[in-house]
Amino acid sequence: MCYRRFTLPLRYQLQALHQAQHPICAIAKQLGFHRTTIRRELARVCPYDAELAHDHAHDGQARRHRPRILECVWHSINEQLKLFHSPEQIVGRHQFEGQGCPSVERIYQDIYAHPKLAQYLRRGRSARRCRSSRRHAPLMWTSITQRSEAANTRQETLPSGG
């Protein structure tokens, strides 16, 4: 079974089958969903009504997809970014002035979601670096297997220390 969402016609079918007192396994097989999905959908509204369940599902979906930063706050953040303030400075200023502001991490996520804004960052990166590349120091020497042949034939005498 592939992933599908419940549509209003499917909810009407579910309501009719449920009112006819068909078992949940039979309803799931007929509609092409897992029985757990059917149970969750029936639990959405009690007693089950297709239109109420549909409205409830769409309200929940709308809440989940709200913009995380309010438009007025985002406008203020944009203006400060264009003045080349860092997200850390922006959050600090908003906190100092007693205004609500999202976290530094949230601002960075939104900046990287809108590549045009990345040019206003101090480093100007359009994407974040992998964390592992920052953790490991670059190698300062070459492997002995990559030495030149001249280095292998050289002889060195140790200085005699007295």
mmCIF file of N, CA, C and O in Angstrom, residues 73-155:
data_model
loop_
_atom_site.group_PDB
_atom_site.id
_atom_site.type_symbol
_atom_site.label_atom_id
_atom_site.label_comp_id
_atom_site.label_asym_id
_atom_site.label_seq_id
_atom_site.Cartn_x
_atom_site.Cartn_y
_atom_site.Cartn_z
ATOM 1 N N VAL A 73 7.770 40.466 11.882
ATOM 2 C CA VAL A 73 9.088 40.165 12.457
ATOM 3 C C VAL A 73 10.065 39.817 11.338
ATOM 4 O O VAL A 73 11.221 40.248 11.343
ATOM 5 N N TRP A 74 9.587 39.044 10.354
ATOM 6 C CA TRP A 74 10.453 38.654 9.245
ATOM 7 C C TRP A 74 10.892 39.887 8.449
ATOM 8 O O TRP A 74 12.039 39.971 8.006
ATOM 9 N N HIS A 75 10.022 40.871 8.284
ATOM 10 C CA HIS A 75 10.376 42.093 7.581
ATOM 11 C C HIS A 75 11.498 42.825 8.338
ATOM 12 O O HIS A 75 12.462 43.307 7.734
ATOM 13 N N SER A 76 11.377 42.882 9.650
ATOM 14 C CA SER A 76 12.405 43.526 10.477
ATOM 15 C C SER A 76 13.733 42.778 10.365
ATOM 16 O O SER A 76 14.799 43.395 10.253
ATOM 17 N N ILE A 77 13.671 41.451 10.377
ATOM 18 C CA ILE A 77 14.894 40.641 10.262
ATOM 19 C C ILE A 77 15.543 40.876 8.899
ATOM 20 O O ILE A 77 16.771 41.017 8.800
ATOM 21 N N ASN A 78 14.735 40.936 7.835
ATOM 22 C CA ASN A 78 15.268 41.206 6.492
ATOM 23 C C ASN A 78 16.010 42.529 6.439
ATOM 24 O O ASN A 78 17.095 42.622 5.856
ATOM 25 N N GLU A 79 15.412 43.555 7.023
ATOM 26 C CA GLU A 79 16.037 44.882 7.002
ATOM 27 C C GLU A 79 17.379 44.852 7.724
ATOM 28 O O GLU A 79 18.357 45.442 7.267
ATOM 29 N N GLN A 80 17.426 44.164 8.858
ATOM 30 C CA GLN A 80 18.680 44.103 9.609
ATOM 31 C C GLN A 80 19.725 43.247 8.897
ATOM 32 O O GLN A 80 20.916 43.537 8.958
ATOM 33 N N LEU A 81 19.273 42.196 8.195
ATOM 34 C CA LEU A 81 20.213 41.391 7.415
ATOM 35 C C LEU A 81 20.835 42.218 6.298
ATOM 36 O O LEU A 81 22.024 42.091 6.002
ATOM 37 N N LYS A 82 20.031 43.076 5.690
ATOM 38 C CA LYS A 82 20.530 43.906 4.591
ATOM 39 C C LYS A 82 21.525 44.948 5.083
ATOM 40 O O LYS A 82 22.299 45.497 4.294
ATOM 41 N N LEU A 83 21.522 45.203 6.382
ATOM 42 C CA LEU A 83 22.540 46.081 6.982
ATOM 43 C C LEU A 83 23.747 45.261 7.440
ATOM 44 O O LEU A 83 24.607 45.753 8.156
ATOM 45 N N PHE A 84 23.783 43.980 7.036
ATOM 46 C CA PHE A 84 24.853 43.039 7.338
ATOM 47 C C PHE A 84 24.998 42.756 8.831
ATOM 48 O O PHE A 84 26.100 42.565 9.332
ATOM 49 N N HIS A 85 23.876 42.739 9.533
ATOM 50 C CA HIS A 85 23.885 42.299 10.922
ATOM 51 C C HIS A 85 23.793 40.779 10.918
ATOM 52 O O HIS A 85 23.075 40.196 10.101
ATOM 53 N N SER A 86 24.480 40.133 11.826
ATOM 54 C CA SER A 86 24.421 38.672 11.901
ATOM 55 C C SER A 86 23.126 38.250 12.599
ATOM 56 O O SER A 86 22.542 39.037 13.353
ATOM 57 N N PRO A 87 22.665 37.025 12.378
ATOM 58 C CA PRO A 87 21.478 36.556 13.092
ATOM 59 C C PRO A 87 21.635 36.622 14.611
ATOM 60 O O PRO A 87 20.673 36.894 15.324
ATOM 61 N N GLU A 88 22.847 36.414 15.104
ATOM 62 C CA GLU A 88 23.083 36.512 16.543
ATOM 63 C C GLU A 88 22.843 37.945 17.030
ATOM 64 O O GLU A 88 22.253 38.160 18.088
ATOM 65 N N GLN A 89 23.317 38.933 16.256
ATOM 66 C CA GLN A 89 23.106 40.336 16.617
ATOM 67 C C GLN A 89 21.628 40.702 16.557
ATOM 68 O O GLN A 89 21.132 41.441 17.406
ATOM 69 N N ILE A 90 20.939 40.178 15.559
ATOM 70 C CA ILE A 90 19.516 40.480 15.391
ATOM 71 C C ILE A 90 18.726 39.974 16.589
ATOM 72 O O ILE A 90 17.911 40.697 17.170
ATOM 73 N N VAL A 91 18.980 38.723 16.987
ATOM 74 C CA VAL A 91 18.268 38.148 18.131
ATOM 75 C C VAL A 91 18.614 38.916 19.401
ATOM 76 O O VAL A 91 17.734 39.234 20.213
ATOM 77 N N GLY A 92 19.887 39.261 19.566
ATOM 78 C CA GLY A 92 20.308 40.017 20.744
ATOM 79 C C GLY A 92 19.632 41.377 20.830
ATOM 80 O O GLY A 92 19.179 41.798 21.894
ATOM 81 N N ARG A 93 19.526 42.053 19.708
ATOM 82 C CA ARG A 93 18.879 43.369 19.683
ATOM 83 C C ARG A 93 17.391 43.245 20.007
ATOM 84 O O ARG A 93 16.854 44.018 20.783
ATOM 85 N N HIS A 94 16.736 42.250 19.431
ATOM 86 C CA HIS A 94 15.301 42.061 19.705
ATOM 87 C C HIS A 94 15.058 41.737 21.176
ATOM 88 O O HIS A 94 14.100 42.223 21.774
ATOM 89 N N GLN A 95 15.930 40.917 21.757
ATOM 90 C CA GLN A 95 15.779 40.584 23.175
ATOM 91 C C GLN A 95 16.045 41.805 24.049
ATOM 92 O O GLN A 95 15.361 42.030 25.045
ATOM 93 N N PHE A 96 17.041 42.608 23.674
ATOM 94 C CA PHE A 96 17.365 43.804 24.439
ATOM 95 C C PHE A 96 16.196 44.785 24.435
ATOM 96 O O PHE A 96 15.912 45.431 25.437
ATOM 97 N N GLU A 97 15.524 44.881 23.290
ATOM 98 C CA GLU A 97 14.392 45.798 23.170
ATOM 99 C C GLU A 97 13.085 45.185 23.674
ATOM 100 O O GLU A 97 12.047 45.836 23.634
ATOM 101 N N GLY A 98 13.134 43.940 24.117
ATOM 102 C CA GLY A 98 11.948 43.288 24.663
ATOM 103 C C GLY A 98 10.947 42.852 23.612
ATOM 104 O O GLY A 98 9.768 42.690 23.902
ATOM 105 N N GLN A 99 11.406 42.657 22.388
ATOM 106 C CA GLN A 99 10.529 42.214 21.311
ATOM 107 C C GLN A 99 10.663 40.710 21.131
ATOM 108 O O GLN A 99 11.709 40.133 21.397
ATOM 109 N N GLY A 100 9.604 40.093 20.642
ATOM 110 C CA GLY A 100 9.656 38.671 20.352
ATOM 111 C C GLY A 100 10.471 38.421 19.094
ATOM 112 O O GLY A 100 10.406 39.189 18.139
ATOM 113 N N CYS A 101 11.258 37.385 19.114
ATOM 114 C CA CYS A 101 12.089 37.060 17.965
ATOM 115 C C CYS A 101 12.356 35.565 17.969
ATOM 116 O O CYS A 101 12.516 34.966 19.031
ATOM 117 N N PRO A 102 12.420 34.936 16.789
ATOM 118 C CA PRO A 102 12.751 33.514 16.744
ATOM 119 C C PRO A 102 14.210 33.291 17.106
ATOM 120 O O PRO A 102 14.989 34.240 17.230
ATOM 121 N N SER A 103 14.575 32.050 17.244
ATOM 122 C CA SER A 103 15.944 31.715 17.625
ATOM 123 C C SER A 103 16.909 31.982 16.468
ATOM 124 O O SER A 103 16.503 32.139 15.315
ATOM 125 N N VAL A 104 18.190 31.991 16.792
ATOM 126 C CA VAL A 104 19.233 32.182 15.796
ATOM 127 C C VAL A 104 19.162 31.056 14.764
ATOM 128 O O VAL A 104 19.247 31.294 13.549
ATOM 129 N N GLU A 105 18.969 29.836 15.241
ATOM 130 C CA GLU A 105 18.887 28.679 14.353
ATOM 131 C C GLU A 105 17.735 28.817 13.369
ATOM 132 O O GLU A 105 17.874 28.526 12.190
ATOM 133 N N ARG A 106 16.580 29.283 13.832
ATOM 134 C CA ARG A 106 15.405 29.451 12.968
ATOM 135 C C ARG A 106 15.678 30.504 11.888
ATOM 136 O O ARG A 106 15.289 30.349 10.740
ATOM 137 N N ILE A 107 16.373 31.569 12.258
ATOM 138 C CA ILE A 107 16.709 32.608 11.281
ATOM 139 C C ILE A 107 17.643 32.042 10.215
ATOM 140 O O ILE A 107 17.446 32.259 9.021
ATOM 141 N N TYR A 108 18.667 31.292 10.651
ATOM 142 C CA TYR A 108 19.581 30.680 9.682
ATOM 143 C C TYR A 108 18.828 29.727 8.751
ATOM 144 O O TYR A 108 19.078 29.699 7.544
ATOM 145 N N GLN A 109 17.901 28.935 9.277
ATOM 146 C CA GLN A 109 17.142 28.013 8.438
ATOM 147 C C GLN A 109 16.347 28.774 7.378
ATOM 148 O O GLN A 109 16.295 28.355 6.224
ATOM 149 N N ASP A 110 15.740 29.883 7.761
ATOM 150 C CA ASP A 110 14.976 30.664 6.792
ATOM 151 C C ASP A 110 15.882 31.358 5.784
ATOM 152 O O ASP A 110 15.523 31.513 4.620
ATOM 153 N N ILE A 111 17.048 31.792 6.217
ATOM 154 C CA ILE A 111 17.992 32.416 5.284
ATOM 155 C C ILE A 111 18.428 31.409 4.229
ATOM 156 O O ILE A 111 18.438 31.701 3.033
ATOM 157 N N TYR A 112 18.775 30.204 4.662
ATOM 158 C CA TYR A 112 19.224 29.200 3.709
ATOM 159 C C TYR A 112 18.077 28.666 2.858
ATOM 160 O O TYR A 112 18.307 28.115 1.794
ATOM 161 N N ALA A 113 16.835 28.840 3.311
ATOM 162 C CA ALA A 113 15.688 28.459 2.491
ATOM 163 C C ALA A 113 15.445 29.485 1.375
ATOM 164 O O ALA A 113 14.841 29.170 0.363
ATOM 165 N N HIS A 114 15.917 30.722 1.580
ATOM 166 C CA HIS A 114 15.796 31.789 0.575
ATOM 167 C C HIS A 114 17.210 32.192 0.166
ATOM 168 O O HIS A 114 17.818 33.064 0.797
ATOM 169 N N PRO A 115 17.765 31.576 -0.879
ATOM 170 C CA PRO A 115 19.181 31.791 -1.228
ATOM 171 C C PRO A 115 19.566 33.248 -1.488
ATOM 172 O O PRO A 115 20.716 33.612 -1.315
ATOM 173 N N LYS A 116 18.619 34.096 -1.877
ATOM 174 C CA LYS A 116 18.963 35.504 -2.117
ATOM 175 C C LYS A 116 19.405 36.198 -0.837
ATOM 176 O O LYS A 116 20.183 37.136 -0.870
ATOM 177 N N LEU A 117 18.911 35.716 0.312
ATOM 178 C CA LEU A 117 19.276 36.351 1.579
ATOM 179 C C LEU A 117 20.659 35.930 2.061
ATOM 180 O O LEU A 117 21.258 36.602 2.886
ATOM 181 N N ALA A 118 21.168 34.817 1.556
ATOM 182 C CA ALA A 118 22.472 34.337 2.006
ATOM 183 C C ALA A 118 23.591 35.310 1.653
ATOM 184 O O ALA A 118 24.625 35.325 2.316
ATOM 185 N N GLN A 119 23.384 36.141 0.645
ATOM 186 C CA GLN A 119 24.419 37.109 0.267
ATOM 187 C C GLN A 119 24.653 38.152 1.354
ATOM 188 O O GLN A 119 25.675 38.812 1.376
ATOM 189 N N TYR A 120 23.674 38.310 2.244
ATOM 190 C CA TYR A 120 23.810 39.302 3.310
ATOM 191 C C TYR A 120 24.509 38.739 4.546
ATOM 192 O O TYR A 120 24.782 39.475 5.483
ATOM 193 N N LEU A 121 24.785 37.449 4.553
ATOM 194 C CA LEU A 121 25.550 36.883 5.663
ATOM 195 C C LEU A 121 26.999 37.316 5.528
ATOM 196 O O LEU A 121 27.481 37.571 4.426
ATOM 197 N N ARG A 122 27.705 37.363 6.609
ATOM 198 C CA ARG A 122 29.077 37.863 6.580
ATOM 199 C C ARG A 122 29.980 37.002 5.714
ATOM 200 O O ARG A 122 30.857 37.496 5.040
ATOM 201 N N ARG A 123 29.764 35.698 5.763
ATOM 202 C CA ARG A 123 30.581 34.811 4.945
ATOM 203 C C ARG A 123 29.977 34.590 3.568
ATOM 204 O O ARG A 123 30.638 34.059 2.693
ATOM 205 N N GLY A 124 28.715 34.947 3.395
ATOM 206 C CA GLY A 124 28.082 34.881 2.088
ATOM 207 C C GLY A 124 27.845 33.483 1.551
ATOM 208 O O GLY A 124 27.687 33.301 0.358
ATOM 209 N N ARG A 125 27.842 32.481 2.416
ATOM 210 C CA ARG A 125 27.620 31.111 1.946
ATOM 211 C C ARG A 125 26.158 30.914 1.595
ATOM 212 O O ARG A 125 25.276 31.341 2.322
ATOM 213 N N SER A 126 25.915 30.206 0.502
ATOM 214 C CA SER A 126 24.534 29.939 0.107
ATOM 215 C C SER A 126 24.011 28.657 0.743
ATOM 216 O O SER A 126 22.834 28.365 0.653
ATOM 217 N N ALA A 127 24.898 27.886 1.352
ATOM 218 C CA ALA A 127 24.467 26.655 2.025
ATOM 219 C C ALA A 127 25.393 26.413 3.207
ATOM 220 O O ALA A 127 26.519 26.908 3.256
ATOM 221 N N ARG A 128 24.918 25.639 4.129
ATOM 222 C CA ARG A 128 25.728 25.328 5.297
ATOM 223 C C ARG A 128 26.759 24.275 4.984
ATOM 224 O O ARG A 128 26.570 23.453 4.102
ATOM 225 N N ARG A 129 27.836 24.304 5.725
ATOM 226 C CA ARG A 129 28.857 23.274 5.596
ATOM 227 C C ARG A 129 28.469 22.069 6.423
ATOM 228 O O ARG A 129 27.760 22.196 7.416
ATOM 229 N N CYS A 130 28.989 20.961 6.042
ATOM 230 C CA CYS A 130 28.797 19.740 6.812
ATOM 231 C C CYS A 130 29.530 19.893 8.139
ATOM 232 O O CYS A 130 30.649 20.401 8.177
ATOM 233 N N ARG A 131 28.913 19.464 9.224
ATOM 234 C CA ARG A 131 29.541 19.624 10.535
ATOM 235 C C ARG A 131 30.838 18.850 10.645
ATOM 236 O O ARG A 131 31.778 19.263 11.302
ATOM 237 N N SER A 132 30.908 17.695 9.996
ATOM 238 C CA SER A 132 32.110 16.875 10.131
ATOM 239 C C SER A 132 33.330 17.555 9.516
ATOM 240 O O SER A 132 34.451 17.328 9.938
ATOM 241 N N SER A 133 33.128 18.418 8.525
ATOM 242 C CA SER A 133 34.266 19.100 7.912
ATOM 243 C C SER A 133 34.868 20.132 8.863
ATOM 244 O O SER A 133 36.027 20.490 8.733
ATOM 245 N N ARG A 134 34.093 20.607 9.832
ATOM 246 C CA ARG A 134 34.624 21.576 10.789
ATOM 247 C C ARG A 134 35.316 20.882 11.959
ATOM 248 O O ARG A 134 36.144 21.468 12.613
ATOM 249 N N ARG A 135 34.935 19.643 12.219
ATOM 250 C CA ARG A 135 35.479 18.956 13.384
ATOM 251 C C ARG A 135 36.908 18.472 13.181
ATOM 252 O O ARG A 135 37.699 18.475 14.083
ATOM 253 N N HIS A 136 37.206 18.020 11.979
ATOM 254 C CA HIS A 136 38.512 17.425 11.731
ATOM 255 C C HIS A 136 39.470 18.466 11.171
ATOM 256 O O HIS A 136 39.156 19.141 10.192
ATOM 257 N N ALA A 137 40.626 18.560 11.771
ATOM 258 C CA ALA A 137 41.640 19.493 11.286
ATOM 259 C C ALA A 137 42.211 18.956 9.977
ATOM 260 O O ALA A 137 42.321 17.750 9.795
ATOM 261 N N PRO A 138 42.587 19.828 9.059
ATOM 262 C CA PRO A 138 43.174 19.351 7.808
ATOM 263 C C PRO A 138 44.529 18.697 8.072
ATOM 264 O O PRO A 138 45.244 19.062 9.020
ATOM 265 N N LEU A 139 44.880 17.738 7.255
ATOM 266 C CA LEU A 139 46.172 17.068 7.420
ATOM 267 C C LEU A 139 47.301 18.024 7.058
ATOM 268 O O LEU A 139 47.243 18.712 6.043
ATOM 269 N N MET A 140 48.349 18.048 7.869
ATOM 270 C CA MET A 140 49.453 18.968 7.630
ATOM 271 C C MET A 140 50.652 18.259 7.015
ATOM 272 O O MET A 140 51.679 18.859 6.812
ATOM 273 N N TRP A 141 50.533 17.005 6.765
ATOM 274 C CA TRP A 141 51.636 16.261 6.196
ATOM 275 C C TRP A 141 51.090 15.311 5.144
ATOM 276 O O TRP A 141 49.905 15.050 5.073
ATOM 277 N N THR A 142 51.989 14.822 4.342
ATOM 278 C CA THR A 142 51.590 13.849 3.332
ATOM 279 C C THR A 142 51.963 12.462 3.824
ATOM 280 O O THR A 142 52.884 12.290 4.628
ATOM 281 N N SER A 143 51.285 11.498 3.311
ATOM 282 C CA SER A 143 51.528 10.119 3.707
ATOM 283 C C SER A 143 52.900 9.676 3.210
ATOM 284 O O SER A 143 53.395 10.159 2.187
ATOM 285 N N ILE A 144 53.500 8.741 3.904
ATOM 286 C CA ILE A 144 54.814 8.233 3.508
ATOM 287 C C ILE A 144 54.738 7.504 2.169
ATOM 288 O O ILE A 144 55.708 7.427 1.437
ATOM 289 N N THR A 145 53.570 7.015 1.829
ATOM 290 C CA THR A 145 53.405 6.329 0.541
ATOM 291 C C THR A 145 53.394 7.317 -0.617
ATOM 292 O O THR A 145 53.579 6.921 -1.761
ATOM 293 N N GLN A 146 53.216 8.598 -0.337
ATOM 294 C CA GLN A 146 53.169 9.604 -1.393
ATOM 295 C C GLN A 146 54.470 10.397 -1.501
ATOM 296 O O GLN A 146 54.533 11.384 -2.218
ATOM 297 N N ARG A 147 55.524 9.927 -0.816
ATOM 298 C CA ARG A 147 56.811 10.624 -0.895
ATOM 299 C C ARG A 147 57.444 10.419 -2.257
ATOM 300 O O ARG A 147 57.242 9.403 -2.910
ATOM 301 N N SER A 148 58.235 11.396 -2.671
ATOM 302 C CA SER A 148 58.932 11.261 -3.954
ATOM 303 C C SER A 148 60.076 10.251 -3.823
ATOM 304 O O SER A 148 60.548 9.965 -2.727
ATOM 305 N N GLU A 149 60.521 9.742 -4.956
ATOM 306 C CA GLU A 149 61.605 8.749 -4.958
ATOM 307 C C GLU A 149 62.908 9.386 -4.471
ATOM 308 O O GLU A 149 63.715 8.745 -3.810
ATOM 309 N N ALA A 150 63.097 10.672 -4.747
ATOM 310 C CA ALA A 150 64.318 11.357 -4.313
ATOM 311 C C ALA A 150 64.388 11.399 -2.784
ATOM 312 O O ALA A 150 65.466 11.275 -2.188
ATOM 313 N N ALA A 151 63.262 11.524 -2.154
ATOM 314 C CA ALA A 151 63.253 11.562 -0.698
ATOM 315 C C ALA A 151 63.596 10.196 -0.126
ATOM 316 O O ALA A 151 64.187 10.097 0.956
ATOM 317 N N ASN A 152 63.262 9.139 -0.851
ATOM 318 C CA ASN A 152 63.567 7.789 -0.360
ATOM 319 C C ASN A 152 65.047 7.458 -0.470
ATOM 320 O O ASN A 152 65.560 6.654 0.295
ATOM 321 N N THR A 153 65.764 8.058 -1.422
ATOM 322 C CA THR A 153 67.189 7.744 -1.625
ATOM 323 C C THR A 153 68.104 8.650 -0.828
ATOM 324 O O THR A 153 69.301 8.394 -0.759
ATOM 325 N N ARG A 154 67.608 9.704 -0.254
ATOM 326 C CA ARG A 154 68.420 10.630 0.525
ATOM 327 C C ARG A 154 68.942 9.974 1.782
ATOM 328 O O ARG A 154 68.254 9.158 2.395
ATOM 329 N N GLN A 155 70.123 10.393 2.148
ATOM 330 C CA GLN A 155 70.670 9.924 3.400
ATOM 331 C C GLN A 155 70.926 11.130 4.285
ATOM 332 O O GLN A 155 71.362 12.163 3.808
#
